[in-house]
PDB file of C-alpha atoms in Angstrom:
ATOM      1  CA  UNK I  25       0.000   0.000   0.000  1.00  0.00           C
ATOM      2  CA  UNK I  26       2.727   2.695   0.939  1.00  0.00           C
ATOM      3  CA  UNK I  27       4.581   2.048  -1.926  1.00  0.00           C
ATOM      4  CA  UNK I  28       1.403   3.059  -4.387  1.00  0.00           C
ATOM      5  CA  UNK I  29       1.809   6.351  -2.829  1.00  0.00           C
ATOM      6  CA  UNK I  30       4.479   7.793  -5.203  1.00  0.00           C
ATOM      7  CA  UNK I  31       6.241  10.813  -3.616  1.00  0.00           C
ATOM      8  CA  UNK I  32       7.723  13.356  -5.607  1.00  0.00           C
ATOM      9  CA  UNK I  33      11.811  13.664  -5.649  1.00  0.00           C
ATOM     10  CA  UNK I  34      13.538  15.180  -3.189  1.00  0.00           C
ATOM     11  CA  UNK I  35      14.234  14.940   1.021  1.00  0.00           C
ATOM     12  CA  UNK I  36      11.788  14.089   2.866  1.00  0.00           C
ATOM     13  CA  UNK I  37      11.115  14.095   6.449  1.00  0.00           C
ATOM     14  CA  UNK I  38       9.711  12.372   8.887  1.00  0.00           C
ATOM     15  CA  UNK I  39       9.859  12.581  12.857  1.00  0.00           C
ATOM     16  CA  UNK I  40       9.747  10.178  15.125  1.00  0.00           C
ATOM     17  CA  UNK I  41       8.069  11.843  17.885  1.00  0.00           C
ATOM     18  CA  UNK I  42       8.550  10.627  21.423  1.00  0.00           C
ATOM     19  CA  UNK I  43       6.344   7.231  22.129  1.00  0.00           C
ATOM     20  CA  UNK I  44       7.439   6.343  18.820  1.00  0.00           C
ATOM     21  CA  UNK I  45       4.698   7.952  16.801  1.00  0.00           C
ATOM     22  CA  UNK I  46       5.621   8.620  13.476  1.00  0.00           C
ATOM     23  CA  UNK I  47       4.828  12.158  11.854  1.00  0.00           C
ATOM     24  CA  UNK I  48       5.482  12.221   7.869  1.00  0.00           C
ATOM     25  CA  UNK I  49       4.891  13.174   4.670  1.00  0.00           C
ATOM     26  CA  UNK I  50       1.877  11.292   4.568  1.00  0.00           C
ATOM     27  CA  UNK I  51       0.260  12.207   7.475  1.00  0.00           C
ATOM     28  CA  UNK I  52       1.422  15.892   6.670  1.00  0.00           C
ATOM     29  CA  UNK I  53      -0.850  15.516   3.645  1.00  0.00           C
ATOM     30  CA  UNK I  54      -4.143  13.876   4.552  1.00  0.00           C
ATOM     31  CA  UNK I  55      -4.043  17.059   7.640  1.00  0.00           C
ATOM     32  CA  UNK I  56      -3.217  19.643   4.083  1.00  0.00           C
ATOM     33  CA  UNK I  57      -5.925  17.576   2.101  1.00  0.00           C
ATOM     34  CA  UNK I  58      -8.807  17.620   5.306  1.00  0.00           C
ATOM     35  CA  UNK I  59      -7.959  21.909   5.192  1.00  0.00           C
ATOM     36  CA  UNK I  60      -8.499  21.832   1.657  1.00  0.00           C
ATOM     37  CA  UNK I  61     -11.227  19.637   1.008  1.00  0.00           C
ATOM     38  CA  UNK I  62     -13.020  19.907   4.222  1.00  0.00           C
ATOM     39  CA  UNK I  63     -12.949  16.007   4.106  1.00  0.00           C
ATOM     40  CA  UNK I  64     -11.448  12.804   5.184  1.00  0.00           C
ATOM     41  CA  UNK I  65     -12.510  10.895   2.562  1.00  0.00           C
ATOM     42  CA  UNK I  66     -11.767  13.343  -0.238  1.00  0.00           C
ATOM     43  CA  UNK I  67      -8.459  14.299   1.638  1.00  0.00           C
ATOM     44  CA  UNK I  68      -7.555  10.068   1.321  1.00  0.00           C
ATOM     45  CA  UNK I  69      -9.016   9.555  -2.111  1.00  0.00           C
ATOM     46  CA  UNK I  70      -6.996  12.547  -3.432  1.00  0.00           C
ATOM     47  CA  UNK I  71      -3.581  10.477  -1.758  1.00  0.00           C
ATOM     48  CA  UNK I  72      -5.547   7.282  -3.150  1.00  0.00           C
ATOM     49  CA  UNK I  73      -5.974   6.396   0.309  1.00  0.00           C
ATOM     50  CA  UNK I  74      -8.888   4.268   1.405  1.00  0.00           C
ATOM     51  CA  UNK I  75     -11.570   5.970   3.579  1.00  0.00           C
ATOM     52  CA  UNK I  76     -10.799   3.516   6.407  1.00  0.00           C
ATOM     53  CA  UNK I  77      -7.169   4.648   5.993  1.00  0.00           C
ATOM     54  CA  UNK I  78      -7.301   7.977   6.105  1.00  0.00           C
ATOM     55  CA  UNK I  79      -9.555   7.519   9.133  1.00  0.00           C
ATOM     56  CA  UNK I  80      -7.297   5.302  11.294  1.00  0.00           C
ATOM     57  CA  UNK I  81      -4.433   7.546  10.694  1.00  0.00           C
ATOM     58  CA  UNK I  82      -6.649  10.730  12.086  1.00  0.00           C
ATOM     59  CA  UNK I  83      -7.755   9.193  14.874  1.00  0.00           C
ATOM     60  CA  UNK I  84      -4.082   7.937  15.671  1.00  0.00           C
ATOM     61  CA  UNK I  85      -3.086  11.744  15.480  1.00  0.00           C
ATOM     62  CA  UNK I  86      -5.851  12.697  17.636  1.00  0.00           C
ATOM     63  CA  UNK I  87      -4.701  10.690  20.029  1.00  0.00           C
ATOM     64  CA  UNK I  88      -1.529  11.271  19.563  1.00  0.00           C
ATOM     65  CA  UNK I  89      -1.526  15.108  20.624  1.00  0.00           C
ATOM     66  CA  UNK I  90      -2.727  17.161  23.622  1.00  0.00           C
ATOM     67  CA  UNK I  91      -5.979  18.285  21.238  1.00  0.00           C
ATOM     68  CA  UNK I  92      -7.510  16.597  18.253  1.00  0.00           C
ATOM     69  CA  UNK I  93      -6.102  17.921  15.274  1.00  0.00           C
ATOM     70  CA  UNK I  94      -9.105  17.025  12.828  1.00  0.00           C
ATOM     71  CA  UNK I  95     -12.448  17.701  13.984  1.00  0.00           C
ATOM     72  CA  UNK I  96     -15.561  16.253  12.374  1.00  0.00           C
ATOM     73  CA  UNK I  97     -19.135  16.959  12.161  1.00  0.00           C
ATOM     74  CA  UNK I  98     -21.489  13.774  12.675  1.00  0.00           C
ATOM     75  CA  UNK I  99     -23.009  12.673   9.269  1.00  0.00           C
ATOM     76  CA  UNK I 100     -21.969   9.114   9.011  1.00  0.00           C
ATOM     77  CA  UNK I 101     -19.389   7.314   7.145  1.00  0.00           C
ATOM     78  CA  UNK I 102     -18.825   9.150   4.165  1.00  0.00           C
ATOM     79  CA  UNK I 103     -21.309  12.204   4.704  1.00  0.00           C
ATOM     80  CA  UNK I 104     -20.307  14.964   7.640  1.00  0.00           C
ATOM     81  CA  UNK I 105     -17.395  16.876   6.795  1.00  0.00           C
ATOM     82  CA  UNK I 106     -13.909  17.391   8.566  1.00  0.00           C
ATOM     83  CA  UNK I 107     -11.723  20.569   8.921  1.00  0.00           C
ATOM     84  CA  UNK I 108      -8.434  21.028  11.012  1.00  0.00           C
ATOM     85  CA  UNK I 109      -8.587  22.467  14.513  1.00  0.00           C
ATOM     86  CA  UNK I 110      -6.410  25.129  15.464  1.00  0.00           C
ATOM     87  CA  UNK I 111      -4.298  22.402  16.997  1.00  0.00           C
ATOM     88  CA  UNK I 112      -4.218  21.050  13.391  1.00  0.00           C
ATOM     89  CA  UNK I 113      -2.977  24.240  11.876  1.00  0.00           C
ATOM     90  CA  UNK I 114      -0.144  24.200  14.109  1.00  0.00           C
ATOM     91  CA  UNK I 115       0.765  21.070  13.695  1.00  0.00           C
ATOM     92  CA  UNK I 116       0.892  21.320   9.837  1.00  0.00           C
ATOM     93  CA  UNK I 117       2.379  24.627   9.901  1.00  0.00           C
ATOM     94  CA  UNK I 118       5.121  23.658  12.053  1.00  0.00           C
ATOM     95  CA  UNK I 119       6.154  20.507   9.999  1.00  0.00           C
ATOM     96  CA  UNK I 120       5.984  22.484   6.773  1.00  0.00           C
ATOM     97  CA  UNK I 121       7.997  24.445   8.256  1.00  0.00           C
ATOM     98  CA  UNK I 122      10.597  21.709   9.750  1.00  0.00           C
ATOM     99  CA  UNK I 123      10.423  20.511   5.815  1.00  0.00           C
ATOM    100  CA  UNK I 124      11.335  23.818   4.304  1.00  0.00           C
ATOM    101  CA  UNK I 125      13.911  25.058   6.406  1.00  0.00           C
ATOM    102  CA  UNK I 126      15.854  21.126   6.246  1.00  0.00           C
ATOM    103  CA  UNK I 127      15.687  21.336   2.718  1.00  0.00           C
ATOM    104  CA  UNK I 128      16.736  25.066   2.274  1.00  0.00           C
ATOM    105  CA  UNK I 129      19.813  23.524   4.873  1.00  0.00           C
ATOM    106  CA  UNK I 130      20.811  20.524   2.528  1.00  0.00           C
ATOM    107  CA  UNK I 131      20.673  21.895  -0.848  1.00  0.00           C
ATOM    108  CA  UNK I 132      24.149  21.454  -1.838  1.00  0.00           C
ATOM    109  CA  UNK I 133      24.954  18.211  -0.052  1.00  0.00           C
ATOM    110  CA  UNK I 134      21.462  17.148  -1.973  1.00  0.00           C
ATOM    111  CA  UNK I 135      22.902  17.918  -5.245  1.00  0.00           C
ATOM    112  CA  UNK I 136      26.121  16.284  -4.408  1.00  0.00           C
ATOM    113  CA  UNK I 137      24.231  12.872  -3.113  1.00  0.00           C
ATOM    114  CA  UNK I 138      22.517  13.577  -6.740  1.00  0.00           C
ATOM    115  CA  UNK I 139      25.129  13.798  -8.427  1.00  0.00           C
ATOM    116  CA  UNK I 140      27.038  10.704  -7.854  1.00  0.00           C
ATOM    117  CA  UNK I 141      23.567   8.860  -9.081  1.00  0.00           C
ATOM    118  CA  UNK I 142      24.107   6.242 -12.810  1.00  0.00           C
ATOM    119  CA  UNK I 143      21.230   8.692 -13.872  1.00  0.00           C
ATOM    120  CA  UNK I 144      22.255  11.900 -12.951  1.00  0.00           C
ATOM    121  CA  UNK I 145      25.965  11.257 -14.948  1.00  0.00           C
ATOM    122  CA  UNK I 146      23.830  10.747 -17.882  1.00  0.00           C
ATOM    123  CA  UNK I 147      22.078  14.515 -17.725  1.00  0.00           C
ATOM    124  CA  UNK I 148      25.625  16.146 -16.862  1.00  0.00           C
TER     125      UNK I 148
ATOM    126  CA  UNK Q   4       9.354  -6.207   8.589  1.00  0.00           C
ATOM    127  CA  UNK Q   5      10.277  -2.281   8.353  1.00  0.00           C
ATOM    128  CA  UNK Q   6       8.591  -1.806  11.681  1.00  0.00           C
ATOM    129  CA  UNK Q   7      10.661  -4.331  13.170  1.00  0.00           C
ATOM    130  CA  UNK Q   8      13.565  -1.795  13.122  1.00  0.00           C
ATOM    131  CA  UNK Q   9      12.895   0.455  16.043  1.00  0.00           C
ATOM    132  CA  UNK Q  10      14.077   4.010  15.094  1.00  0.00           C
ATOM    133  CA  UNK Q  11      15.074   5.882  17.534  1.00  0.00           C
ATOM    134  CA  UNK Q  12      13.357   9.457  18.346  1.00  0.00           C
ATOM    135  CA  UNK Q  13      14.238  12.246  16.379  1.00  0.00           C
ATOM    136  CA  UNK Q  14      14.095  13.349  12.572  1.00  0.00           C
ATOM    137  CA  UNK Q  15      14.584  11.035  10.043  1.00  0.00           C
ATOM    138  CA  UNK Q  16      15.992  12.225   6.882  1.00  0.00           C
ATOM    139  CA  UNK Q  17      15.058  10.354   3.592  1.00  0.00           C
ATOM    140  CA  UNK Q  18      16.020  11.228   0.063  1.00  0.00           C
ATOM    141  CA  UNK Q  19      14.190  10.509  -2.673  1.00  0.00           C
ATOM    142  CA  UNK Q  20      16.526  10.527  -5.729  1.00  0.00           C
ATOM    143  CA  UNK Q  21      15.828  10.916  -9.543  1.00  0.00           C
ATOM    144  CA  UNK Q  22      14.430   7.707 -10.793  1.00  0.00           C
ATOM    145  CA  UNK Q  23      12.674   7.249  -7.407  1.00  0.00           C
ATOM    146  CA  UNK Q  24      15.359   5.654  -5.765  1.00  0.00           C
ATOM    147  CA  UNK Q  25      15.255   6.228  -1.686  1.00  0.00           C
ATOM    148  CA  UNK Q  26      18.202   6.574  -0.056  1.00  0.00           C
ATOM    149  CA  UNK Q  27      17.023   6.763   3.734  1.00  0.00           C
ATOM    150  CA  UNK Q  28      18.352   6.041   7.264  1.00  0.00           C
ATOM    151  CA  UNK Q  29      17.959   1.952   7.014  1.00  0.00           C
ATOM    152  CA  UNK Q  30      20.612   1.961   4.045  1.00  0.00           C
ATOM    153  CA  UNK Q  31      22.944   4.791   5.260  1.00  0.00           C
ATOM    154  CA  UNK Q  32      22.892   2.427   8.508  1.00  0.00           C
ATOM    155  CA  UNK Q  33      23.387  -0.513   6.836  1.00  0.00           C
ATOM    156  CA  UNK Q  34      26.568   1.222   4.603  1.00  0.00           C
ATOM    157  CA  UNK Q  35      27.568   2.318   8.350  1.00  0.00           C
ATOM    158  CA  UNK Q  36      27.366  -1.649   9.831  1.00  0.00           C
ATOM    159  CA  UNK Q  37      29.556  -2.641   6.717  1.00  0.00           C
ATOM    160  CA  UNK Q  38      32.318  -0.159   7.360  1.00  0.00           C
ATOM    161  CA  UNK Q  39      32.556  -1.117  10.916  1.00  0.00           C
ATOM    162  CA  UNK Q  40      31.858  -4.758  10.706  1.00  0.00           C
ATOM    163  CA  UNK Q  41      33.631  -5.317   7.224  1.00  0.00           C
ATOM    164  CA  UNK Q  42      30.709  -7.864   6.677  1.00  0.00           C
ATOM    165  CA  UNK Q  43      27.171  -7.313   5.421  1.00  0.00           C
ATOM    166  CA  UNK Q  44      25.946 -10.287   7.152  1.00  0.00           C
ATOM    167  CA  UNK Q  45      26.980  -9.221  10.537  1.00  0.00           C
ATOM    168  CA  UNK Q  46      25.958  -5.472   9.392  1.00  0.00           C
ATOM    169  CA  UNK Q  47      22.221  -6.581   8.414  1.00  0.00           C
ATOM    170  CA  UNK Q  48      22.460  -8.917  12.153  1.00  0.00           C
ATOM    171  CA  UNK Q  49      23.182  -5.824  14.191  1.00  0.00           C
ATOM    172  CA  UNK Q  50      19.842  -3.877  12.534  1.00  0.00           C
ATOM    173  CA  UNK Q  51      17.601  -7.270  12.825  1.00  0.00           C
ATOM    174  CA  UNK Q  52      17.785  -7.555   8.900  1.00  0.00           C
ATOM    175  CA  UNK Q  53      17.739 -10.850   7.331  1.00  0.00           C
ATOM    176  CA  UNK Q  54      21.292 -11.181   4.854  1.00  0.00           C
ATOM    177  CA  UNK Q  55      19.307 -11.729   1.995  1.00  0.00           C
ATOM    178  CA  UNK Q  56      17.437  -8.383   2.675  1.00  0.00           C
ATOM    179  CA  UNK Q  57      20.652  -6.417   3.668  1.00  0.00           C
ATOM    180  CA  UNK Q  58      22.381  -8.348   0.757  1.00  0.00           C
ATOM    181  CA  UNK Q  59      19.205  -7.161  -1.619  1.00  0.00           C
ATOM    182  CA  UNK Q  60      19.474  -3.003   0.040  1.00  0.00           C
ATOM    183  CA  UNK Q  61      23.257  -3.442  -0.978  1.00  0.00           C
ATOM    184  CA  UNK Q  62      22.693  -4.710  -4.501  1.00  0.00           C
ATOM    185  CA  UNK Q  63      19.760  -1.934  -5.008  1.00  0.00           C
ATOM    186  CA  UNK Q  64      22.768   0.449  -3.985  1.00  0.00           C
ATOM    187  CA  UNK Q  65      25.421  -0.683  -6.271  1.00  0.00           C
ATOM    188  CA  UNK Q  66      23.191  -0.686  -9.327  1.00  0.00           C
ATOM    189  CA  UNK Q  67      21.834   2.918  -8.547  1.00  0.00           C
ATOM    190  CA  UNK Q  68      24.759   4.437  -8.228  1.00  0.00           C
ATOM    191  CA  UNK Q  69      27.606   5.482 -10.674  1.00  0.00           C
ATOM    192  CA  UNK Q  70      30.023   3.017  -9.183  1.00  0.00           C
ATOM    193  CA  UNK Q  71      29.524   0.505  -6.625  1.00  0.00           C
ATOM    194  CA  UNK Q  72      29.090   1.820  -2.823  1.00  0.00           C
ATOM    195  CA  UNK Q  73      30.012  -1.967  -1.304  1.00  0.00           C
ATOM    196  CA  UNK Q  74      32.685  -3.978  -2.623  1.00  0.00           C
ATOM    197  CA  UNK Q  75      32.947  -7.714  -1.342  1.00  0.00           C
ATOM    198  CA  UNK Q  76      35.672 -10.325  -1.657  1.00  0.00           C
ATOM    199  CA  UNK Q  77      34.411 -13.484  -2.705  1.00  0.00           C
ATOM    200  CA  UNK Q  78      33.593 -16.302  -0.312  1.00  0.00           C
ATOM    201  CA  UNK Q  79      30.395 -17.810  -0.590  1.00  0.00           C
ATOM    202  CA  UNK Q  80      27.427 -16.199   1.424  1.00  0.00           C
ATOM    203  CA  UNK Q  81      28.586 -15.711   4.619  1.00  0.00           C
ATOM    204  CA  UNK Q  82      32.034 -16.265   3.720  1.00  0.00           C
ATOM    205  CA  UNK Q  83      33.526 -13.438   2.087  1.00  0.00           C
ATOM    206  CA  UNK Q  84      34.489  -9.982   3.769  1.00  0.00           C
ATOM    207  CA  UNK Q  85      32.665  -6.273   2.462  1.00  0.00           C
ATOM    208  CA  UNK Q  86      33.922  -2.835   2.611  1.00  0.00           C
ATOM    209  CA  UNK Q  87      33.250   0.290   1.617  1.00  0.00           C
ATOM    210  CA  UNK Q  88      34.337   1.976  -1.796  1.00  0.00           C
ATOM    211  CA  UNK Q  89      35.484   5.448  -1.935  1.00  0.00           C
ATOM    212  CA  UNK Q  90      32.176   5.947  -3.139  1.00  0.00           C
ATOM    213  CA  UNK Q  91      30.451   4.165  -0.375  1.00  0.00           C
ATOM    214  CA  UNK Q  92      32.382   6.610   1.800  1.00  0.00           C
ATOM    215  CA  UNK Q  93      31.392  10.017  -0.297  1.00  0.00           C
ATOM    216  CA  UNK Q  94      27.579   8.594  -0.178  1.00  0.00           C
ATOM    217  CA  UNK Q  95      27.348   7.820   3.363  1.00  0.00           C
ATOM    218  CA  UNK Q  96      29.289  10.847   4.377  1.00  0.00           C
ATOM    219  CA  UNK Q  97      26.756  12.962   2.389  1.00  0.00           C
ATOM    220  CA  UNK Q  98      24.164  11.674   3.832  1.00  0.00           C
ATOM    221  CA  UNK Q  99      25.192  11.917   7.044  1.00  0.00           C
ATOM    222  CA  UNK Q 100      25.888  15.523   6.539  1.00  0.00           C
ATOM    223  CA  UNK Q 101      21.969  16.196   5.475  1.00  0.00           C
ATOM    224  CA  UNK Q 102      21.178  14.439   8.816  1.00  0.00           C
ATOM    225  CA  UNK Q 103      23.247  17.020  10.887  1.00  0.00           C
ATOM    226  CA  UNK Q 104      22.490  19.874   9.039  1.00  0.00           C
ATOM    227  CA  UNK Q 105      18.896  19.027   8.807  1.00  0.00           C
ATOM    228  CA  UNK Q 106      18.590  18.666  12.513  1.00  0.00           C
ATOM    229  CA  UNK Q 107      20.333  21.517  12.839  1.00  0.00           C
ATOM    230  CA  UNK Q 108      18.454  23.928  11.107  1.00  0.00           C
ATOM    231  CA  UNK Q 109      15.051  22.338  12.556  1.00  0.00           C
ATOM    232  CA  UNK Q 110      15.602  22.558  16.133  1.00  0.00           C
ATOM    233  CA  UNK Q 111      13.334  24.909  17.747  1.00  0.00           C
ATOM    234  CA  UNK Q 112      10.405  23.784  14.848  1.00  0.00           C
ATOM    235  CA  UNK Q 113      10.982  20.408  16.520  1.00  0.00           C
ATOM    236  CA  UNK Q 114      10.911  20.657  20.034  1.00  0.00           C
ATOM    237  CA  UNK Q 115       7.966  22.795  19.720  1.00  0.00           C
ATOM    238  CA  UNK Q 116       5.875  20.412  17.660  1.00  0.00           C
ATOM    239  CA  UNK Q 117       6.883  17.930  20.025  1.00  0.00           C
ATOM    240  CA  UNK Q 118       5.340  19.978  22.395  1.00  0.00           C
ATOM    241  CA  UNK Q 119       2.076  20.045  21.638  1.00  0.00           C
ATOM    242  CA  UNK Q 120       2.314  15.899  22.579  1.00  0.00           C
ATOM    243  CA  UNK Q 121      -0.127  14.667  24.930  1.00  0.00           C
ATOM    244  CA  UNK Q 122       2.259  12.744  26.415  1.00  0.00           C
ATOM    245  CA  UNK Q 123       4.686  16.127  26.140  1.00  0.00           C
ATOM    246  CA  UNK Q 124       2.418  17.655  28.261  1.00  0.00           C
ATOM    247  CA  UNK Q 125       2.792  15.833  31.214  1.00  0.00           C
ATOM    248  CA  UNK Q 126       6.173  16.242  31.298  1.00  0.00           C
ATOM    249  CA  UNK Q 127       6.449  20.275  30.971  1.00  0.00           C
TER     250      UNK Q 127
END
């Protein structure tokens, strides 16, 4: 299943937060998707997630931190709708953030790792 | 299997290269096991990995990048002895380097995502 979930190129980051919870790329963008959809399920089916996925790994997040970070309104399985609590915003802010600022950090040492690539001695 | 390997806390760093390739923290450890071990049995042993997996990550490796990272001196399967080439060393180096620098840089956005833990809370 997580391999079907092509990411694009580059670093990516992923903290393992203390109990061992695991905060990543994907959970980073299910939380984006629920803020811009103002759904779970269309958050997961845009990450071709299913709906029982997408759940799970809210609920785990939920739990996870001092508030919920996704907060629905009742309207069954695939009816109410979902939208990030301010908890949620933080959270999502500050690992965008942790992602930007690591990759604006690594840029050359990126292009270096690059660069040794089979692939990349073909472009250059 | 993968969540058989315990990581510990912290951020974890992985790179997605051109072609889709990751280079992440299992096979930067497991170029890290061979250097100090000289072996990639007894490096895959020390993360929990099978040798057929370790000998598979190591393969993956070699074929990925412009010259071999591992070289090995024949010897049957759990005969022969492995080191690192120079570009082993350049590759694990760099990627040890986007660790660092990566943590660096992400410090404060870390500990105060961490923060907002439930279990943080108790703590602080």
């Amino acid at each position: 299943m997580k391999g079907d979930r092509r990411r694009p190129e580059g670093l990516q980051m992923r903290m393992i937060m203390p109990g061992g919870f695991p905060m990543g790329p994907g959970k980073a963008d299910l939380l984006q998707g629920i803020a811009e959809t103002g759904s779970i399920s269309a958050a997961g089916r845009r990450m071709k997630m299913s709906y029982r996925r997408a759940w799970s790994l809210v609920e785990d997040m939920n739990g996870f931190f001092r508030e919920p970070l996704v907060e629905t309104s009742r309207g069954g399985a695939d009816g109410g709708g979902a939208r990030l609590t301010e908890m949620g915003e933080r959270a999502l802010t500050l690992f965008r953030r942790i992602e930007e600022k690591a990759m604006r950090a690594t840029g050359p040492e990126q292009a270096e790792l690059t660069g040794l690539l089979r692939d990349a001695s073909k472009d250059t």
